[in-house]
CSV table of C-alpha atoms and ligand atoms in Angstrom, one decimal:
chain,number,residue,atom,x,y,z
A,603,MET,CA,6.8,32.3,27.2
A,604,ALA,CA,5.6,31.6,23.7
A,605,VAL,CA,4.0,28.3,23.1
A,606,SER,CA,6.0,26.1,20.6
A,607,LYS,CA,4.8,23.6,18.1
A,608,ASP,CA,7.0,21.0,19.9
A,609,GLN,CA,5.1,21.6,23.1
A,610,VAL,CA,1.8,21.0,21.3
A,611,LEU,CA,3.2,17.8,19.7
A,612,ALA,CA,4.4,16.6,23.1
A,613,ALA,CA,1.0,17.1,24.6
A,614,LEU,CA,-0.6,15.3,21.7
A,615,ALA,CA,1.7,12.4,22.1
A,616,LYS,CA,-0.3,11.6,25.3
A,617,VAL,CA,-3.6,11.5,23.4
A,618,PRO,CA,-4.3,8.0,22.0
A,619,SER,CA,-6.2,7.6,18.7
A,620,PRO,CA,-9.0,5.0,18.4
A,621,ASN,CA,-6.6,2.3,17.5
A,622,GLY,CA,-4.3,3.1,20.4
A,623,VAL,CA,-1.5,4.8,18.4
A,624,ALA,CA,-0.4,8.2,19.8
A,625,LEU,CA,-1.9,11.1,17.8
A,626,PRO,CA,1.3,12.4,16.3
A,627,ASP,CA,2.0,8.9,14.9
A,628,ALA,CA,-1.5,8.3,13.6
A,629,ARG,CA,-0.9,10.0,10.2
A,630,VAL,CA,-3.9,12.2,10.6
A,631,LEU,CA,-2.4,15.4,11.9
A,632,SER,CA,-2.2,18.5,9.7
A,633,ASP,CA,0.5,21.1,10.2
A,634,VAL,CA,0.1,22.7,13.7
A,635,VAL,CA,-0.4,26.4,13.6
A,636,VAL,CA,0.6,28.3,16.7
A,637,SER,CA,0.1,32.0,16.8
A,638,ASP,CA,0.0,34.3,19.8
A,639,GLY,CA,-1.0,31.5,22.2
A,640,LYS,CA,-3.7,30.3,19.8
A,641,VAL,CA,-3.3,26.8,18.4
A,642,PHE,CA,-5.1,25.4,15.3
A,643,PHE,CA,-4.8,22.1,13.5
A,644,SER,CA,-6.9,19.5,12.0
A,645,LEU,CA,-7.3,15.7,12.1
A,646,THR,CA,-8.0,14.3,8.7
A,647,VAL,CA,-9.7,10.9,9.1
A,648,ASP,CA,-11.6,8.4,7.0
A,649,ALA,CA,-15.2,9.4,6.6
A,650,GLY,CA,-16.4,6.1,8.1
A,651,ALA,CA,-14.4,6.7,11.2
A,652,VAL,CA,-15.5,10.2,12.2
A,653,LYS,CA,-17.6,9.0,15.1
A,654,ALA,CA,-14.7,7.2,16.7
A,655,TRP,CA,-12.5,10.2,16.2
A,656,GLU,CA,-14.7,12.8,17.8
A,657,PRO,CA,-13.7,12.0,21.4
A,658,VAL,CA,-10.1,12.1,20.2
A,659,ARG,CA,-10.6,15.5,18.7
A,660,LYS,CA,-12.0,16.7,22.0
A,661,ALA,CA,-9.2,15.1,24.0
A,662,ALA,CA,-6.6,16.7,21.7
A,663,GLU,CA,-8.2,20.1,22.2
A,664,ASP,CA,-8.3,19.7,26.0
A,665,ALA,CA,-4.6,18.5,26.0
A,666,VAL,CA,-3.5,21.6,24.1
A,667,ARG,CA,-5.6,23.9,26.2
A,668,ALA,CA,-3.8,22.5,29.3
A,669,ILE,CA,-0.4,23.7,28.1
A,670,SER,CA,0.6,26.8,30.0
A,671,GLY,CA,0.4,29.9,27.7
A,672,VAL,CA,-2.2,28.5,25.4
A,673,GLN,CA,-5.2,30.9,25.2
A,674,SER,CA,-7.3,28.9,22.9
A,675,ALA,CA,-7.1,25.7,20.9
A,676,LEU,CA,-9.2,24.7,17.9
A,677,VAL,CA,-9.0,21.2,16.5
A,678,ALA,CA,-11.0,20.5,13.4
A,679,LEU,CA,-12.0,17.0,12.4
A,680,THR,CA,-12.0,16.6,8.6
A,681,ALA,CA,-13.4,13.6,6.9
A,682,GLU,CA,-11.7,12.2,3.9
A,683,ARG,CA,-13.2,9.9,1.4
A,684,SER,CA,-12.0,6.3,1.6
A,685,GLY,CA,-9.1,5.4,-0.6
A,686,ALA,CA,-7.4,8.8,-0.2
A,687,SER,CA,-6.0,8.1,3.2
A,688,GLY,CA,-2.4,7.6,4.2
A,689,GLY,CA,0.4,10.1,4.6
A,690,ARG,CA,0.2,13.4,6.4
A,691,PRO,CA,-2.5,15.8,5.4
A,692,GLN,CA,0.1,18.0,3.5
A,693,GLN,CA,0.2,15.2,1.1
A,694,GLN,CA,-3.4,14.2,1.5
A,695,VAL,CA,-4.5,17.6,0.3
A,696,GLY,CA,-2.8,16.9,-3.0
A,697,GLN,CA,-4.0,13.4,-3.2
A,698,SER,CA,-7.6,14.2,-2.5
A,699,ALA,CA,-7.7,17.3,-4.6
A,700,PRO,CA,-10.2,17.3,-7.5
A,701,ARG,CA,-7.3,17.6,-10.0
A,702,ALA,CA,-4.8,15.6,-8.1
A,703,ALA,CA,-2.6,14.6,-11.0
A,704,HIS,CA,1.0,15.6,-10.9
A,705,PRO,CA,1.5,18.6,-13.1
A,706,ALA,CA,3.8,16.5,-15.2
A,707,ASP,CA,1.1,13.9,-15.8
A,708,LYS,CA,-1.7,16.1,-16.8
A,709,VAL,CA,-2.3,19.5,-18.3
A,710,GLN,CA,-4.5,21.4,-15.8
A,711,PRO,CA,-7.2,23.6,-17.2
A,712,GLY,CA,-6.2,27.2,-17.4
A,713,ILE,CA,-8.1,30.1,-15.9
A,714,PRO,CA,-10.3,31.4,-18.7
A,715,GLY,CA,-8.8,34.6,-20.1
A,716,VAL,CA,-5.5,34.4,-18.2
A,717,ASP,CA,-2.5,33.7,-20.4
A,718,ALA,CA,0.2,33.0,-17.8
A,719,VAL,CA,0.3,32.5,-14.1
A,720,ILE,CA,3.5,33.0,-12.2
A,721,ALA,CA,4.1,32.4,-8.5
A,722,VAL,CA,6.3,34.6,-6.3
A,723,ALA,CA,7.5,32.3,-3.5
A,724,SER,CA,10.1,31.8,-0.8
A,725,GLY,CA,11.0,29.0,1.5
A,726,LYS,CA,11.1,31.4,4.4
A,727,GLY,CA,8.7,34.1,5.7
A,728,GLY,CA,9.4,37.8,5.9
A,729,VAL,CA,12.0,38.0,3.1
A,730,GLY,CA,9.9,40.5,1.1
A,731,LYS,CA,8.0,38.2,-1.1
A,732,SER,CA,4.8,40.3,-1.1
A,733,THR,CA,6.7,43.5,-1.6
A,734,THR,CA,8.5,42.0,-4.5
A,735,ALA,CA,5.4,40.4,-6.0
A,736,VAL,CA,3.5,43.8,-6.0
A,737,ASN,CA,6.4,45.7,-7.5
A,738,LEU,CA,7.1,43.0,-10.0
A,739,ALA,CA,3.4,43.0,-11.0
A,740,LEU,CA,3.6,46.8,-11.5
A,741,GLY,CA,6.8,46.4,-13.5
A,742,LEU,CA,5.0,44.0,-15.8
A,743,ARG,CA,2.2,46.5,-16.0
A,744,ASP,CA,4.7,49.1,-17.1
A,745,LEU,CA,5.7,46.8,-19.9
A,746,GLY,CA,2.3,47.1,-21.3
A,747,LEU,CA,0.9,43.9,-20.0
A,748,LYS,CA,-2.5,43.5,-18.3
A,749,VAL,CA,-1.6,42.1,-14.9
A,750,GLY,CA,-3.6,40.5,-12.1
A,751,MET,CA,-2.5,39.7,-8.6
A,752,LEU,CA,-3.8,36.9,-6.5
A,753,ASP,CA,-2.9,36.8,-2.8
A,754,ALA,CA,-2.6,33.1,-2.0
A,755,ASP,CA,-1.4,33.8,1.5
A,756,ILE,CA,-4.6,32.6,3.2
A,757,TYR,CA,-3.0,32.8,6.7
A,758,GLY,CA,-1.6,36.2,6.4
A,759,PRO,CA,-2.9,38.1,3.4
A,760,SER,CA,-0.8,41.1,2.5
A,761,LEU,CA,-2.3,42.7,-0.6
A,762,PRO,CA,-5.0,44.7,1.2
A,763,LYS,CA,-2.3,46.5,3.1
A,764,LEU,CA,0.4,46.7,0.3
A,765,LEU,CA,-2.2,48.1,-2.1
A,766,ALA,CA,-4.2,50.0,0.5
A,767,ILE,CA,-7.4,48.2,-0.5
A,768,ARG,CA,-10.2,48.5,2.0
A,769,GLU,CA,-13.3,48.0,-0.1
A,770,LYS,CA,-15.0,44.6,-0.4
A,771,PRO,CA,-15.4,43.0,-3.8
A,772,GLN,CA,-18.8,43.0,-5.3
A,773,THR,CA,-20.6,39.8,-6.4
A,774,ILE,CA,-21.7,39.3,-9.9
A,775,GLY,CA,-24.9,37.3,-10.3
A,776,GLY,CA,-24.7,36.2,-6.7
A,777,THR,CA,-21.9,33.7,-7.1
A,778,ARG,CA,-18.9,35.2,-8.8
A,779,LEU,CA,-16.7,37.9,-7.3
A,780,LYS,CA,-15.5,41.0,-9.0
A,781,PRO,CA,-11.8,41.6,-8.3
A,782,ILE,CA,-10.6,45.1,-7.1
A,783,GLU,CA,-8.7,47.3,-9.5
A,784,ARG,CA,-5.7,49.2,-8.1
A,785,TYR,CA,-2.8,50.9,-9.9
A,786,GLY,CA,-4.0,49.2,-13.1
A,787,LEU,CA,-3.8,45.8,-11.5
A,788,THR,CA,-6.7,43.4,-11.0
A,789,VAL,CA,-6.5,42.1,-7.5
A,790,MET,CA,-8.0,39.5,-5.3
A,791,SER,CA,-7.2,38.5,-1.7
A,792,ILE,CA,-9.0,36.6,1.0
A,793,GLY,CA,-8.2,39.7,3.1
A,794,PHE,CA,-10.8,41.6,1.2
A,795,LEU,CA,-13.4,39.2,2.5
A,796,ILE,CA,-12.3,38.7,6.1
A,797,ASP,CA,-11.5,41.2,8.8
A,798,GLU,CA,-7.9,41.6,9.7
A,799,GLU,CA,-8.8,40.9,13.3
A,800,THR,CA,-10.7,37.7,12.6
A,801,PRO,CA,-8.6,34.8,13.7
A,802,MET,CA,-8.0,32.6,10.7
A,803,ILE,CA,-8.7,29.0,11.3
A,804,TRP,CA,-7.8,27.2,8.2
A,805,ARG,CA,-7.0,23.7,7.7
A,806,GLY,CA,-5.5,22.0,4.7
A,807,PRO,CA,-8.7,21.3,2.7
A,808,MET,CA,-10.0,24.8,3.5
A,809,VAL,CA,-6.8,26.4,2.2
A,810,MET,CA,-7.3,24.4,-1.0
A,811,SER,CA,-10.9,25.4,-1.5
A,812,ALA,CA,-10.2,29.1,-0.7
A,813,ILE,CA,-7.5,29.2,-3.3
A,814,THR,CA,-9.5,27.3,-5.8
A,815,GLN,CA,-12.4,29.7,-5.4
A,816,MET,CA,-10.2,32.8,-5.7
A,817,LEU,CA,-8.8,31.4,-8.9
A,818,ARG,CA,-12.0,30.1,-10.5
A,819,GLU,CA,-14.9,32.0,-9.0
A,820,VAL,CA,-13.5,35.5,-9.6
A,821,GLU,CA,-14.1,37.4,-12.8
A,822,TRP,CA,-10.5,38.0,-13.7
A,823,GLY,CA,-11.2,39.2,-17.2
A,824,LYS,CA,-8.5,39.1,-19.8
A,825,LEU,CA,-5.0,39.0,-18.2
A,826,ASP,CA,-1.6,38.6,-19.8
A,827,VAL,CA,-0.2,37.5,-16.5
A,828,MET,CA,-1.4,36.8,-13.1
A,829,VAL,CA,1.2,37.2,-10.3
A,830,VAL,CA,0.5,35.0,-7.3
A,831,ASP,CA,1.8,36.1,-3.9
A,832,MET,CA,2.5,32.8,-2.2
A,833,PRO,CA,2.5,32.1,1.5
A,834,PRO,CA,6.0,31.3,2.8
A,835,GLY,CA,7.1,27.7,2.8
A,836,THR,CA,6.5,24.5,0.9
A,837,GLY,CA,3.2,23.3,2.3
A,838,ASP,CA,-0.4,22.8,1.3
A,839,ALA,CA,-0.9,26.1,-0.5
A,840,GLN,CA,2.1,25.7,-2.7
A,841,LEU,CA,1.2,22.2,-3.6
A,842,THR,CA,-2.4,23.2,-4.3
A,843,MET,CA,-1.3,26.0,-6.6
A,844,ALA,CA,1.0,23.7,-8.5
A,845,GLN,CA,-1.8,21.2,-8.8
A,846,GLN,CA,-4.7,23.5,-9.5
A,847,VAL,CA,-3.1,26.0,-11.9
A,848,PRO,CA,-0.9,25.6,-14.8
A,849,LEU,CA,1.9,27.7,-13.4
A,850,LYS,CA,4.1,29.1,-16.1
A,851,GLY,CA,6.8,29.5,-13.6
A,852,ALA,CA,7.9,30.6,-10.1
A,853,VAL,CA,10.1,33.5,-8.9
A,854,ILE,CA,11.9,32.7,-5.7
A,855,VAL,CA,12.7,35.6,-3.3
A,856,SER,CA,15.5,35.3,-0.8
A,857,THR,CA,17.6,37.5,1.4
A,858,PRO,CA,21.4,37.1,1.1
A,859,GLN,CA,21.9,35.4,4.5
A,860,ASP,CA,22.9,31.7,4.5
A,861,LEU,CA,19.9,30.6,6.4
A,862,ALA,CA,17.4,32.2,4.0
A,863,LEU,CA,19.4,30.7,1.1
A,864,ILE,CA,18.8,27.2,2.5
A,865,ASP,CA,15.1,27.9,2.4
A,866,ALA,CA,15.3,29.4,-1.1
A,867,ARG,CA,17.0,26.2,-2.2
A,868,ARG,CA,14.0,24.2,-0.7
A,869,GLY,CA,11.7,26.5,-2.6
A,870,VAL,CA,13.5,25.9,-5.9
A,871,ALA,CA,13.5,22.2,-5.2
A,872,MET,CA,9.8,22.2,-4.5
A,873,PHE,CA,8.9,23.8,-7.8
A,874,LYS,CA,11.3,21.6,-9.7
A,875,ARG,CA,9.7,18.6,-8.1
A,876,VAL,CA,6.3,19.6,-9.4
A,877,ASN,CA,7.8,20.5,-12.8
A,878,VAL,CA,7.1,24.2,-12.5
A,879,PRO,CA,10.0,26.1,-14.1
A,880,VAL,CA,11.9,28.4,-11.8
A,881,LEU,CA,12.0,31.7,-13.6
A,882,GLY,CA,14.8,32.9,-11.3
A,883,VAL,CA,15.8,34.2,-7.9
A,884,VAL,CA,15.6,37.7,-6.6
A,885,GLU,CA,17.9,38.8,-3.9
A,886,ASN,CA,15.9,41.2,-1.7
A,887,MET,CA,17.3,43.4,1.0
A,888,SER,CA,20.5,42.7,-0.8
A,889,TYR,CA,22.5,45.7,0.3
A,890,PHE,CA,21.9,48.7,2.4
A,891,LEU,CA,21.6,52.0,0.5
A,892,CYS,CA,22.1,54.9,2.9
A,893,PRO,CA,19.1,57.2,2.4
A,894,SER,CA,21.1,60.4,3.2
A,895,CYS,CA,24.5,59.8,1.5
A,896,GLY,CA,23.6,57.0,-1.1
A,897,THR,CA,26.5,54.9,0.1
A,898,ARG,CA,26.0,51.2,-0.4
A,899,SER,CA,27.0,48.7,2.3
A,900,ASP,CA,26.7,45.0,2.0
A,901,ILE,CA,25.5,44.4,5.5
A,902,PHE,CA,24.4,40.8,5.0
A,903,GLY,CA,27.3,39.8,2.7
A,904,HIS,CA,25.4,40.4,-0.5
A,905,GLY,CA,25.6,38.2,-3.6
A,906,GLY,CA,24.7,34.9,-1.9
A,907,ALA,CA,21.5,34.5,-3.9
A,908,GLN,CA,23.3,35.1,-7.2
A,909,LYS,CA,25.8,32.4,-6.3
A,910,GLU,CA,23.0,30.1,-5.1
A,911,ALA,CA,21.1,30.7,-8.4
A,912,GLU,CA,24.2,29.8,-10.4
A,913,ARG,CA,24.7,26.7,-8.3
A,914,LEU,CA,21.1,25.6,-8.8
A,915,GLY,CA,21.2,26.4,-12.5
A,916,VAL,CA,18.4,28.9,-12.4
A,917,PRO,CA,18.4,32.5,-13.6
A,918,PHE,CA,19.3,35.4,-11.3
A,919,LEU,CA,16.8,38.1,-11.7
A,920,GLY,CA,18.3,41.0,-9.8
A,921,GLU,CA,19.0,42.5,-6.4
A,922,VAL,CA,16.8,44.9,-4.5
A,923,PRO,CA,18.4,47.0,-1.8
A,924,LEU,CA,17.2,47.3,1.7
A,925,HIS,CA,15.8,50.7,1.7
A,926,MET,CA,13.6,52.7,4.0
A,927,THR,CA,11.6,54.1,1.1
A,928,ILE,CA,10.7,50.6,-0.1
A,929,ARG,CA,9.5,49.7,3.4
A,930,GLU,CA,7.6,52.8,4.1
A,931,LYS,CA,6.0,53.0,0.7
A,932,SER,CA,5.1,49.3,0.8
A,933,ASP,CA,3.6,49.4,4.2
A,934,ALA,CA,1.6,52.5,3.4
A,935,GLY,CA,0.0,50.9,0.4
A,936,LEU,CA,2.0,53.1,-2.1
A,937,PRO,CA,4.3,50.6,-3.8
A,938,VAL,CA,7.4,52.4,-5.3
A,939,VAL,CA,6.9,51.3,-8.8
A,940,ALA,CA,3.4,52.9,-8.8
A,941,THR,CA,4.2,56.0,-6.9
A,942,GLU,CA,7.8,56.7,-7.6
A,943,PRO,CA,8.2,55.8,-11.3
A,944,ASP,CA,11.5,57.6,-11.7
A,945,SER,CA,13.2,56.2,-8.6
A,946,PRO,CA,16.2,53.9,-8.8
A,947,HIS,CA,14.2,51.2,-7.0
A,948,THR,CA,11.6,51.3,-9.6
A,949,LYS,CA,14.3,50.8,-12.3
A,950,ILE,CA,15.5,47.7,-10.5
A,951,TYR,CA,12.0,46.2,-10.3
A,952,ARG,CA,11.3,47.0,-13.9
A,953,GLU,CA,14.5,45.3,-14.9
A,954,ILE,CA,13.4,42.2,-13.0
A,955,ALA,CA,10.0,42.5,-14.7
A,956,VAL,CA,11.7,42.5,-18.2
A,957,LYS,CA,13.6,39.3,-17.3
A,958,VAL,CA,10.4,37.6,-16.1
A,959,ARG,CA,8.4,38.9,-19.1
A,960,ASP,CA,11.1,37.6,-21.5
A,961,GLN,CA,10.8,34.1,-20.0
A,962,ILE,CA,7.0,33.9,-20.1
A,963,LYS,CA,6.3,35.8,-23.3
A,964,GLY,CA,5.9,32.6,-25.2
A,965,SER,CA,2.3,32.7,-24.1
A,966,ALA,CA,1.6,36.2,-22.9
A,967,ARG,CA,-0.1,38.6,-25.3
A,968,ALA,CA,2.4,41.4,-25.1
A,969,ALA,CA,0.4,44.1,-26.9
A,970,PRO,CA,2.2,47.3,-26.0
A,971,LYS,CA,0.0,50.0,-24.6
A,972,ILE,CA,0.6,53.3,-22.8
A,973,VAL,CA,0.0,52.9,-19.1
A,974,VAL,CA,-1.2,55.9,-17.2
A,975,GLU,CA,-0.1,56.0,-13.6
A,976,ALA,CA,-2.9,55.4,-11.1
B,1896,ATP,N1,13.9,45.8,-0.1
B,1896,ATP,C1,13.3,46.2,1.0
B,1896,ATP,N2,13.8,47.2,1.8
B,1896,ATP,C2,13.2,47.6,2.9
B,1896,ATP,N3,12.2,46.9,3.5
B,1896,ATP,C3,11.7,45.9,2.8
B,1896,ATP,C4,12.2,45.4,1.5
B,1896,ATP,N4,11.5,44.4,1.1
B,1896,ATP,C5,10.5,44.2,2.0
B,1896,ATP,N5,10.6,45.0,3.1
B,1896,ATP,C6,9.8,45.1,4.3
B,1896,ATP,O1,10.0,43.9,5.0
B,1896,ATP,C7,8.8,43.5,5.6
B,1896,ATP,C8,8.4,42.1,5.1
B,1896,ATP,O2,8.2,42.2,3.7
B,1896,ATP,P1,7.0,41.3,3.0
B,1896,ATP,O3,5.7,41.4,3.7
B,1896,ATP,O4,7.0,41.7,1.6
B,1896,ATP,O5,7.6,39.9,3.2
B,1896,ATP,P2,7.0,38.5,2.9
B,1896,ATP,O6,8.1,37.6,2.5
B,1896,ATP,O7,5.9,38.6,2.0
B,1896,ATP,O8,6.5,38.1,4.3
B,1896,ATP,P3,5.5,36.9,4.7
B,1896,ATP,O9,6.3,35.7,4.7
B,1896,ATP,O10,5.0,37.3,6.1
B,1896,ATP,O11,4.4,36.9,3.7
B,1896,ATP,C9,7.8,44.5,5.2
B,1896,ATP,O12,7.6,45.5,6.3
B,1896,ATP,C10,8.4,45.2,4.0
B,1896,ATP,O13,8.0,46.6,3.8
B,1897,MG,MG1,3.8,38.0,2.2
């Protein structure tokens, strides 16, 4: 049976911290990642208390390893400077970040040469965020914009696969990385640097520094817009993005089912909370378009995302059908907008791109140019 997060937390409840409080209540625990019987998490403690915590880290690791079904457990001990403690690490990441001010309080430095950064996000995984992000980026490219893509999904990067990129980025001057060019997009992903098979052991602060490095230590060049493919959820990475980058806005992807919509609502709320404008909601896998007869069926009760967008007072950007071509092309690294420029799906993504462009064009340099298909 698969190991659950609750099982891990129950095991950790039996591990006392140096002051006697059970570990889950000691306000040091990061999010617990459980994947295929592998468990990772970190304990973020005050730098002065590291020695006292080391046996606890070891005891936590042993307790998790003892759970039936756990193949490996890795518990990292992260030291935090005094004064930044308190709260769960999800919040601590924000509090201890170099530019920790709330976006509303402080204007973050931009990324040199990049006019607008937009995030493509969802509250829930697997709704087609990465697929939407890639095709939206290509749609913006087709509008004559110079577009970059950053894969901020440190745990499960998708861009190497969706854009069929296997090469490694070169370094410039030993320190900066040269992004990869594909289909006219300038692309960077942690997946270019790390093998797909390598287990990813990331804890909050590492997620933050990986994203910061990909934003600031990569030669992005001149971009009208950078599309960021976000990891699902509302955790460390999203907060880091909001704090580290002056996001021009966020696009929320949802499927039409009620449950996904609840998550979409959380996504909208999160960006509003950090004062990042929500550019709108895309309903993905909105309806089923029969590949042989072209008949449309609303298998999930389509239209939920549009209603939700209206309810939340954010724009509705469009609906993308559930279609085998989108899936096959996407998973083969041949995104439809790049490889089937005349298909009806491409038209939909381009229409979404126009709505997004219109909202961000305040700052984007929309010099029209002819784009040659890659
Ligand atoms: N409109 C669509 N029609 C058919 N298949 C789709 C569509 N959109 C996405 N998919 C497929 O659904 C799967 C999940 O999509 P994708 O990886 O883009 O989701 P995600 O939200 O980025 O997932 P994660 O949360 O894991 O990052 C992929 O196999 C993709 O090809
Ligand atoms: Mg994804």
